[in-house]
Amino acid sequence: EAGVVQSPRYKIIEKKQPVAFWCNPISGHNTLYWYLQNLGQGPELLIRYENEEAVDDSQLPKDRFSAERLKGVDSTLKIQPAELGDSAVYLCASSLGGGESYEQYFGPGTRLTVT
Amino acid sequence: RKEVEQDPGPFNVPEGATVAFNCTYSNSASQSFFWYRQDCRKEPKLLMSVYSSGNEDGRFTAQLNRASQYISLLIRDSKLSDSATYLCVVNKAAGNKLTFGGGTRVLVKP
């Protein structure tokens, strides 16, 4: 069974440019998460989707970050404009359901460098 | 104060030795607890859940102390392949929202 797929794996952009990350969750997983992980720290949740609905976006900096999951499967996370402090790894995860008993499976992440 | 705190390490462990480390959490409403493992430049992967009665999975033993609000992980007979960062994770009751600690780095050396 394929795991969570993310692309691109690496991205280097100049500050003030836009950037987008794509995630394809494990087939059948209704719940999708985007996390941000800074060097030497644990992942921090940005947004959680149940199917196509964003049920928790309280940690998403909405002035520059946006996300969508139009058909309840793939998801895109966008940053516009990017700032130097956005350099981090952006991880996508998915789970069968939104309850705490469901294991979250992580993708390999997109490593963003903003110069 | 961070919700989940860990000693960042590194814990330098001779191969075959035992290593143990803790994680403290601040929210007494936390319901579920986990240890995730993250290799360098890789994604986190679930290592084991932590149950109130304590649980063991091979060489790994996890304990939960709700009164003192900490969980622990013990690795026996350490292998070189155990070298990784171990992330303490706490889940509150409302939804599958994981809060990660900063991780404890373990280096097993020959």
PDB file of C-alpha atoms in Angstrom:
ATOM      1  CA  GLU A   1       0.000   0.000   0.000  1.00  0.00           C
ATOM      2  CA  ALA A   2       1.364   3.412  -0.962  1.00  0.00           C
ATOM      3  CA  GLY A   3       2.059   5.824   1.825  1.00  0.00           C
ATOM      4  CA  VAL A   4       1.391   9.549   1.995  1.00  0.00           C
ATOM      5  CA  VAL A   5       2.882  11.229  -1.045  1.00  0.00           C
ATOM      6  CA  GLN A   6       4.171  14.780  -1.017  1.00  0.00           C
ATOM      7  CA  SER A   7       5.712  16.961  -3.669  1.00  0.00           C
ATOM      8  CA  PRO A   8       8.012  18.627  -4.197  1.00  0.00           C
ATOM      9  CA  ARG A   9      10.483  17.121  -1.759  1.00  0.00           C
ATOM     10  CA  TYR A  10      12.651  20.229  -1.796  1.00  0.00           C
ATOM     11  CA  LYS A  11      11.933  23.809  -2.743  1.00  0.00           C
ATOM     12  CA  ILE A  12      14.149  26.890  -2.709  1.00  0.00           C
ATOM     13  CA  ILE A  13      12.541  30.252  -3.311  1.00  0.00           C
ATOM     14  CA  GLU A  14      13.320  33.892  -2.723  1.00  0.00           C
ATOM     15  CA  LYS A  15      11.407  35.775  -0.082  1.00  0.00           C
ATOM     16  CA  LYS A  16       8.160  37.371  -1.183  1.00  0.00           C
ATOM     17  CA  GLN A  17       7.610  34.647  -3.785  1.00  0.00           C
ATOM     18  CA  PRO A  18       4.628  32.274  -3.590  1.00  0.00           C
ATOM     19  CA  VAL A  19       5.036  28.528  -3.058  1.00  0.00           C
ATOM     20  CA  ALA A  20       2.669  25.567  -3.010  1.00  0.00           C
ATOM     21  CA  PHE A  21       2.962  22.066  -1.601  1.00  0.00           C
ATOM     22  CA  TRP A  22       0.896  19.081  -2.636  1.00  0.00           C
ATOM     23  CA  CYS A  23      -0.170  16.054  -0.625  1.00  0.00           C
ATOM     24  CA  ASN A  24      -1.875  12.813  -1.608  1.00  0.00           C
ATOM     25  CA  PRO A  25      -3.007  10.889   1.483  1.00  0.00           C
ATOM     26  CA  ILE A  26      -3.265   7.134   1.881  1.00  0.00           C
ATOM     27  CA  SER A  27      -6.256   5.825  -0.033  1.00  0.00           C
ATOM     28  CA  GLY A  28      -9.379   5.788   2.106  1.00  0.00           C
ATOM     29  CA  HIS A  29      -8.017   8.135   4.746  1.00  0.00           C
ATOM     30  CA  ASN A  30     -10.629  10.793   5.428  1.00  0.00           C
ATOM     31  CA  THR A  31      -8.559  12.928   7.742  1.00  0.00           C
ATOM     32  CA  LEU A  32      -5.626  14.949   6.477  1.00  0.00           C
ATOM     33  CA  TYR A  33      -3.204  17.121   8.418  1.00  0.00           C
ATOM     34  CA  TRP A  34      -0.566  19.673   7.547  1.00  0.00           C
ATOM     35  CA  TYR A  35       2.278  20.167  10.013  1.00  0.00           C
ATOM     36  CA  LEU A  36       5.253  22.481  10.108  1.00  0.00           C
ATOM     37  CA  GLN A  37       8.524  21.242  11.601  1.00  0.00           C
ATOM     38  CA  ASN A  38      11.393  23.568  12.393  1.00  0.00           C
ATOM     39  CA  LEU A  39      14.896  22.238  12.892  1.00  0.00           C
ATOM     40  CA  GLY A  40      15.325  20.618  16.282  1.00  0.00           C
ATOM     41  CA  GLN A  41      11.641  20.843  17.124  1.00  0.00           C
ATOM     42  CA  GLY A  42       8.638  18.585  16.892  1.00  0.00           C
ATOM     43  CA  PRO A  43       5.938  19.008  14.240  1.00  0.00           C
ATOM     44  CA  GLU A  44       3.271  21.627  14.887  1.00  0.00           C
ATOM     45  CA  LEU A  45      -0.216  21.290  13.462  1.00  0.00           C
ATOM     46  CA  LEU A  46      -1.241  23.907  10.920  1.00  0.00           C
ATOM     47  CA  ILE A  47      -4.593  22.569   9.744  1.00  0.00           C
ATOM     48  CA  ARG A  48      -6.715  19.438   9.915  1.00  0.00           C
ATOM     49  CA  TYR A  49      -9.305  18.317   7.370  1.00  0.00           C
ATOM     50  CA  GLU A  50     -12.162  15.902   7.749  1.00  0.00           C
ATOM     51  CA  ASN A  51     -12.929  15.062   4.133  1.00  0.00           C
ATOM     52  CA  GLU A  52     -13.070  18.474   2.444  1.00  0.00           C
ATOM     53  CA  GLU A  53     -13.868  20.444   5.595  1.00  0.00           C
ATOM     54  CA  ALA A  54     -11.164  22.253   7.552  1.00  0.00           C
ATOM     55  CA  VAL A  55     -12.138  21.380  11.128  1.00  0.00           C
ATOM     56  CA  ASP A  56      -9.129  22.914  12.861  1.00  0.00           C
ATOM     57  CA  ASP A  57      -7.191  25.771  11.286  1.00  0.00           C
ATOM     58  CA  SER A  58      -6.556  27.713  14.468  1.00  0.00           C
ATOM     59  CA  GLN A  59      -2.766  27.502  14.054  1.00  0.00           C
ATOM     60  CA  LEU A  60      -2.695  28.464  10.380  1.00  0.00           C
ATOM     61  CA  PRO A  61      -1.311  31.999   9.795  1.00  0.00           C
ATOM     62  CA  LYS A  62      -4.125  33.053   7.547  1.00  0.00           C
ATOM     63  CA  ASP A  63      -2.543  36.280   6.381  1.00  0.00           C
ATOM     64  CA  ARG A  64      -0.112  34.373   4.189  1.00  0.00           C
ATOM     65  CA  PHE A  65      -1.014  30.691   4.396  1.00  0.00           C
ATOM     66  CA  SER A  66      -3.944  28.985   2.726  1.00  0.00           C
ATOM     67  CA  ALA A  67      -4.940  25.384   2.181  1.00  0.00           C
ATOM     68  CA  GLU A  68      -7.567  23.476   0.281  1.00  0.00           C
ATOM     69  CA  ARG A  69      -8.817  19.941  -0.098  1.00  0.00           C
ATOM     70  CA  LEU A  70     -11.451  20.392  -2.746  1.00  0.00           C
ATOM     71  CA  LYS A  71     -12.576  16.810  -3.374  1.00  0.00           C
ATOM     72  CA  GLY A  72     -11.683  15.427   0.011  1.00  0.00           C
ATOM     73  CA  VAL A  73      -8.604  13.624  -1.250  1.00  0.00           C
ATOM     74  CA  ASP A  74      -5.531  15.590  -2.344  1.00  0.00           C
ATOM     75  CA  SER A  75      -4.609  18.779  -0.574  1.00  0.00           C
ATOM     76  CA  THR A  76      -2.548  21.850  -1.360  1.00  0.00           C
ATOM     77  CA  LEU A  77      -0.877  24.197   1.109  1.00  0.00           C
ATOM     78  CA  LYS A  78       0.149  27.606  -0.184  1.00  0.00           C
ATOM     79  CA  ILE A  79       2.276  30.417   1.180  1.00  0.00           C
ATOM     80  CA  GLN A  80       2.060  33.835  -0.378  1.00  0.00           C
ATOM     81  CA  PRO A  81       4.291  35.729   0.074  1.00  0.00           C
ATOM     82  CA  ALA A  82       6.968  33.581   1.670  1.00  0.00           C
ATOM     83  CA  GLU A  83       9.156  35.017   4.422  1.00  0.00           C
ATOM     84  CA  LEU A  84      12.597  33.948   5.609  1.00  0.00           C
ATOM     85  CA  GLY A  85      11.063  32.488   8.768  1.00  0.00           C
ATOM     86  CA  ASP A  86       8.948  30.095   6.724  1.00  0.00           C
ATOM     87  CA  SER A  87      11.999  27.936   6.020  1.00  0.00           C
ATOM     88  CA  ALA A  88      11.068  24.575   7.522  1.00  0.00           C
ATOM     89  CA  VAL A  89       9.819  21.104   6.651  1.00  0.00           C
ATOM     90  CA  TYR A  90       6.134  20.907   5.816  1.00  0.00           C
ATOM     91  CA  LEU A  91       4.710  17.501   6.658  1.00  0.00           C
ATOM     92  CA  CYS A  92       1.422  16.068   5.514  1.00  0.00           C
ATOM     93  CA  ALA A  93      -0.209  13.237   7.445  1.00  0.00           C
ATOM     94  CA  SER A  94      -3.394  11.240   7.093  1.00  0.00           C
ATOM     95  CA  SER A  95      -5.512   8.923   9.196  1.00  0.00           C
ATOM     96  CA  LEU A  96      -8.572   6.753   8.648  1.00  0.00           C
ATOM     97  CA  GLY A  97     -10.642   8.916  10.938  1.00  0.00           C
ATOM     98  CA  GLY A  98     -10.449  11.921  13.177  1.00  0.00           C
ATOM     99  CA  GLY A  99     -10.715  10.133  16.494  1.00  0.00           C
ATOM    100  CA  GLU A 100      -7.722   9.786  18.758  1.00  0.00           C
ATOM    101  CA  SER A 101      -7.538   6.036  18.234  1.00  0.00           C
ATOM    102  CA  TYR A 102      -6.535   6.448  14.613  1.00  0.00           C
ATOM    103  CA  GLU A 103      -2.843   6.390  13.863  1.00  0.00           C
ATOM    104  CA  GLN A 104      -1.488   9.272  11.815  1.00  0.00           C
ATOM    105  CA  TYR A 105       0.815   8.367   8.940  1.00  0.00           C
ATOM    106  CA  PHE A 106       3.254  11.003   7.795  1.00  0.00           C
ATOM    107  CA  GLY A 107       4.580  11.756   4.353  1.00  0.00           C
ATOM    108  CA  PRO A 108       8.277  12.456   3.703  1.00  0.00           C
ATOM    109  CA  GLY A 109       7.728  16.212   3.853  1.00  0.00           C
ATOM    110  CA  THR A 110       8.670  19.183   1.694  1.00  0.00           C
ATOM    111  CA  ARG A 111      11.815  20.966   2.813  1.00  0.00           C
ATOM    112  CA  LEU A 112      11.376  24.672   2.083  1.00  0.00           C
ATOM    113  CA  THR A 113      14.270  27.119   2.021  1.00  0.00           C
ATOM    114  CA  VAL A 114      13.448  30.798   1.672  1.00  0.00           C
ATOM    115  CA  THR A 115      16.425  32.993   0.722  1.00  0.00           C
TER     116      THR A 115
ATOM    117  CA  ARG B   1       5.883  26.667  29.359  1.00  0.00           C
ATOM    118  CA  LYS B   2       5.617  24.234  26.453  1.00  0.00           C
ATOM    119  CA  GLU B   3       2.779  21.726  26.528  1.00  0.00           C
ATOM    120  CA  VAL B   4       5.151  18.812  26.015  1.00  0.00           C
ATOM    121  CA  GLU B   5       8.755  19.021  27.132  1.00  0.00           C
ATOM    122  CA  GLN B   6      11.654  16.692  26.487  1.00  0.00           C
ATOM    123  CA  ASP B   7      15.371  16.660  27.169  1.00  0.00           C
ATOM    124  CA  PRO B   8      16.840  17.224  23.701  1.00  0.00           C
ATOM    125  CA  GLY B   9      19.920  15.095  24.484  1.00  0.00           C
ATOM    126  CA  PRO B  10      21.863  13.676  22.808  1.00  0.00           C
ATOM    127  CA  PHE B  11      21.967  10.550  24.894  1.00  0.00           C
ATOM    128  CA  ASN B  12      25.144   8.741  23.886  1.00  0.00           C
ATOM    129  CA  VAL B  13      24.554   5.055  24.537  1.00  0.00           C
ATOM    130  CA  PRO B  14      26.990   2.159  24.170  1.00  0.00           C
ATOM    131  CA  GLU B  15      25.630  -0.633  22.027  1.00  0.00           C
ATOM    132  CA  GLY B  16      23.881  -3.197  24.239  1.00  0.00           C
ATOM    133  CA  ALA B  17      23.231  -0.757  27.065  1.00  0.00           C
ATOM    134  CA  THR B  18      19.909   0.463  28.425  1.00  0.00           C
ATOM    135  CA  VAL B  19      18.741   4.037  28.052  1.00  0.00           C
ATOM    136  CA  ALA B  20      15.694   5.738  29.479  1.00  0.00           C
ATOM    137  CA  PHE B  21      14.285   9.212  29.175  1.00  0.00           C
ATOM    138  CA  ASN B  22      11.165  11.088  30.162  1.00  0.00           C
ATOM    139  CA  CYS B  23       8.748  13.583  28.795  1.00  0.00           C
ATOM    140  CA  THR B  24       6.518  15.900  30.812  1.00  0.00           C
ATOM    141  CA  TYR B  25       3.180  17.314  29.715  1.00  0.00           C
ATOM    142  CA  SER B  26       1.317  20.259  31.153  1.00  0.00           C
ATOM    143  CA  ASN B  27      -2.313  19.597  30.238  1.00  0.00           C
ATOM    144  CA  SER B  28      -3.926  17.260  32.736  1.00  0.00           C
ATOM    145  CA  ALA B  29      -6.809  16.751  30.278  1.00  0.00           C
ATOM    146  CA  SER B  30      -4.515  14.867  27.919  1.00  0.00           C
ATOM    147  CA  GLN B  31      -5.981  11.495  27.071  1.00  0.00           C
ATOM    148  CA  SER B  32      -3.646   9.580  24.811  1.00  0.00           C
ATOM    149  CA  PHE B  33       0.099   9.313  24.750  1.00  0.00           C
ATOM    150  CA  PHE B  34       2.528   8.039  22.180  1.00  0.00           C
ATOM    151  CA  TRP B  35       6.173   7.743  21.307  1.00  0.00           C
ATOM    152  CA  TYR B  36       7.114   8.459  17.711  1.00  0.00           C
ATOM    153  CA  ARG B  37      10.495   7.813  16.185  1.00  0.00           C
ATOM    154  CA  GLN B  38      12.055  10.143  13.637  1.00  0.00           C
ATOM    155  CA  ASP B  39      15.226   9.310  11.754  1.00  0.00           C
ATOM    156  CA  CYS B  40      17.396  12.102  10.410  1.00  0.00           C
ATOM    157  CA  ARG B  41      15.651  13.895   7.540  1.00  0.00           C
ATOM    158  CA  LYS B  42      12.784  11.406   7.587  1.00  0.00           C
ATOM    159  CA  GLU B  43       9.163  11.582   8.659  1.00  0.00           C
ATOM    160  CA  PRO B  44       7.969  10.656  12.164  1.00  0.00           C
ATOM    161  CA  LYS B  45       6.651   7.132  12.590  1.00  0.00           C
ATOM    162  CA  LEU B  46       4.615   5.721  15.440  1.00  0.00           C
ATOM    163  CA  LEU B  47       6.800   3.641  17.739  1.00  0.00           C
ATOM    164  CA  MET B  48       4.238   2.748  20.372  1.00  0.00           C
ATOM    165  CA  SER B  49       1.243   3.948  22.279  1.00  0.00           C
ATOM    166  CA  VAL B  50       1.557   4.459  26.014  1.00  0.00           C
ATOM    167  CA  TYR B  51      -1.053   2.920  28.271  1.00  0.00           C
ATOM    168  CA  SER B  52      -1.810   3.683  31.893  1.00  0.00           C
ATOM    169  CA  SER B  53      -0.692   0.241  32.964  1.00  0.00           C
ATOM    170  CA  GLY B  54       2.568   0.552  31.086  1.00  0.00           C
ATOM    171  CA  ASN B  55       3.358  -1.481  28.026  1.00  0.00           C
ATOM    172  CA  GLU B  56       6.226  -3.267  26.411  1.00  0.00           C
ATOM    173  CA  ASP B  57       7.063  -3.933  22.791  1.00  0.00           C
ATOM    174  CA  GLY B  58      10.162  -6.044  22.442  1.00  0.00           C
ATOM    175  CA  ARG B  59      13.078  -4.040  23.786  1.00  0.00           C
ATOM    176  CA  PHE B  60      10.966  -0.930  24.316  1.00  0.00           C
ATOM    177  CA  THR B  61       8.997  -0.187  27.472  1.00  0.00           C
ATOM    178  CA  ALA B  62       6.742   2.830  27.931  1.00  0.00           C
ATOM    179  CA  GLN B  63       5.289   4.056  31.197  1.00  0.00           C
ATOM    180  CA  LEU B  64       2.713   6.709  32.031  1.00  0.00           C
ATOM    181  CA  ASN B  65       2.524   8.567  35.331  1.00  0.00           C
ATOM    182  CA  ARG B  66      -0.642  10.648  35.296  1.00  0.00           C
ATOM    183  CA  ALA B  67      -0.177  11.980  38.819  1.00  0.00           C
ATOM    184  CA  SER B  68       3.174  13.534  37.930  1.00  0.00           C
ATOM    185  CA  GLN B  69       2.244  14.099  34.304  1.00  0.00           C
ATOM    186  CA  TYR B  70       5.116  12.387  32.606  1.00  0.00           C
ATOM    187  CA  ILE B  71       5.733   9.470  30.321  1.00  0.00           C
ATOM    188  CA  SER B  72       8.910   7.512  29.883  1.00  0.00           C
ATOM    189  CA  LEU B  73      10.579   5.322  27.302  1.00  0.00           C
ATOM    190  CA  LEU B  74      13.169   2.700  28.094  1.00  0.00           C
ATOM    191  CA  ILE B  75      15.224   0.932  25.461  1.00  0.00           C
ATOM    192  CA  ARG B  76      17.017  -2.261  26.467  1.00  0.00           C
ATOM    193  CA  ASP B  77      19.921  -3.894  24.653  1.00  0.00           C
ATOM    194  CA  SER B  78      20.363  -0.830  22.427  1.00  0.00           C
ATOM    195  CA  LYS B  79      21.143  -1.433  18.780  1.00  0.00           C
ATOM    196  CA  LEU B  80      22.944   0.879  16.397  1.00  0.00           C
ATOM    197  CA  SER B  81      19.676   1.124  14.478  1.00  0.00           C
ATOM    198  CA  ASP B  82      17.979   2.642  17.537  1.00  0.00           C
ATOM    199  CA  SER B  83      19.835   5.888  16.857  1.00  0.00           C
ATOM    200  CA  ALA B  84      17.086   8.396  16.150  1.00  0.00           C
ATOM    201  CA  THR B  85      15.073  11.206  17.674  1.00  0.00           C
ATOM    202  CA  TYR B  86      12.235  10.036  19.890  1.00  0.00           C
ATOM    203  CA  LEU B  87       9.231  12.333  19.930  1.00  0.00           C
ATOM    204  CA  CYS B  88       6.845  12.369  22.861  1.00  0.00           C
ATOM    205  CA  VAL B  89       3.290  12.967  21.687  1.00  0.00           C
ATOM    206  CA  VAL B  90       0.168  13.854  23.599  1.00  0.00           C
ATOM    207  CA  ASN B  91      -3.399  13.789  22.300  1.00  0.00           C
ATOM    208  CA  LYS B  92      -6.212  15.701  23.915  1.00  0.00           C
ATOM    209  CA  ALA B  93      -9.686  14.258  23.997  1.00  0.00           C
ATOM    210  CA  ALA B  94     -11.182  16.577  21.379  1.00  0.00           C
ATOM    211  CA  GLY B  95     -10.210  15.244  18.001  1.00  0.00           C
ATOM    212  CA  ASN B  96      -7.058  13.634  16.801  1.00  0.00           C
ATOM    213  CA  LYS B  97      -4.848  16.629  17.574  1.00  0.00           C
ATOM    214  CA  LEU B  98      -1.332  15.567  18.390  1.00  0.00           C
ATOM    215  CA  THR B  99       1.003  17.828  20.339  1.00  0.00           C
ATOM    216  CA  PHE B 100       4.634  16.907  19.870  1.00  0.00           C
ATOM    217  CA  GLY B 101       7.557  17.464  22.147  1.00  0.00           C
ATOM    218  CA  GLY B 102      10.821  18.687  20.699  1.00  0.00           C
ATOM    219  CA  GLY B 103      12.317  15.219  20.690  1.00  0.00           C
ATOM    220  CA  THR B 104      15.117  13.412  22.484  1.00  0.00           C
ATOM    221  CA  ARG B 105      18.061  12.437  20.340  1.00  0.00           C
ATOM    222  CA  VAL B 106      19.621   9.044  21.018  1.00  0.00           C
ATOM    223  CA  LEU B 107      22.956   8.007  19.546  1.00  0.00           C
ATOM    224  CA  VAL B 108      23.938   4.376  19.961  1.00  0.00           C
ATOM    225  CA  LYS B 109      27.645   3.805  19.446  1.00  0.00           C
ATOM    226  CA  PRO B 110      29.674   0.609  18.961  1.00  0.00           C
TER     227      PRO B 110
END
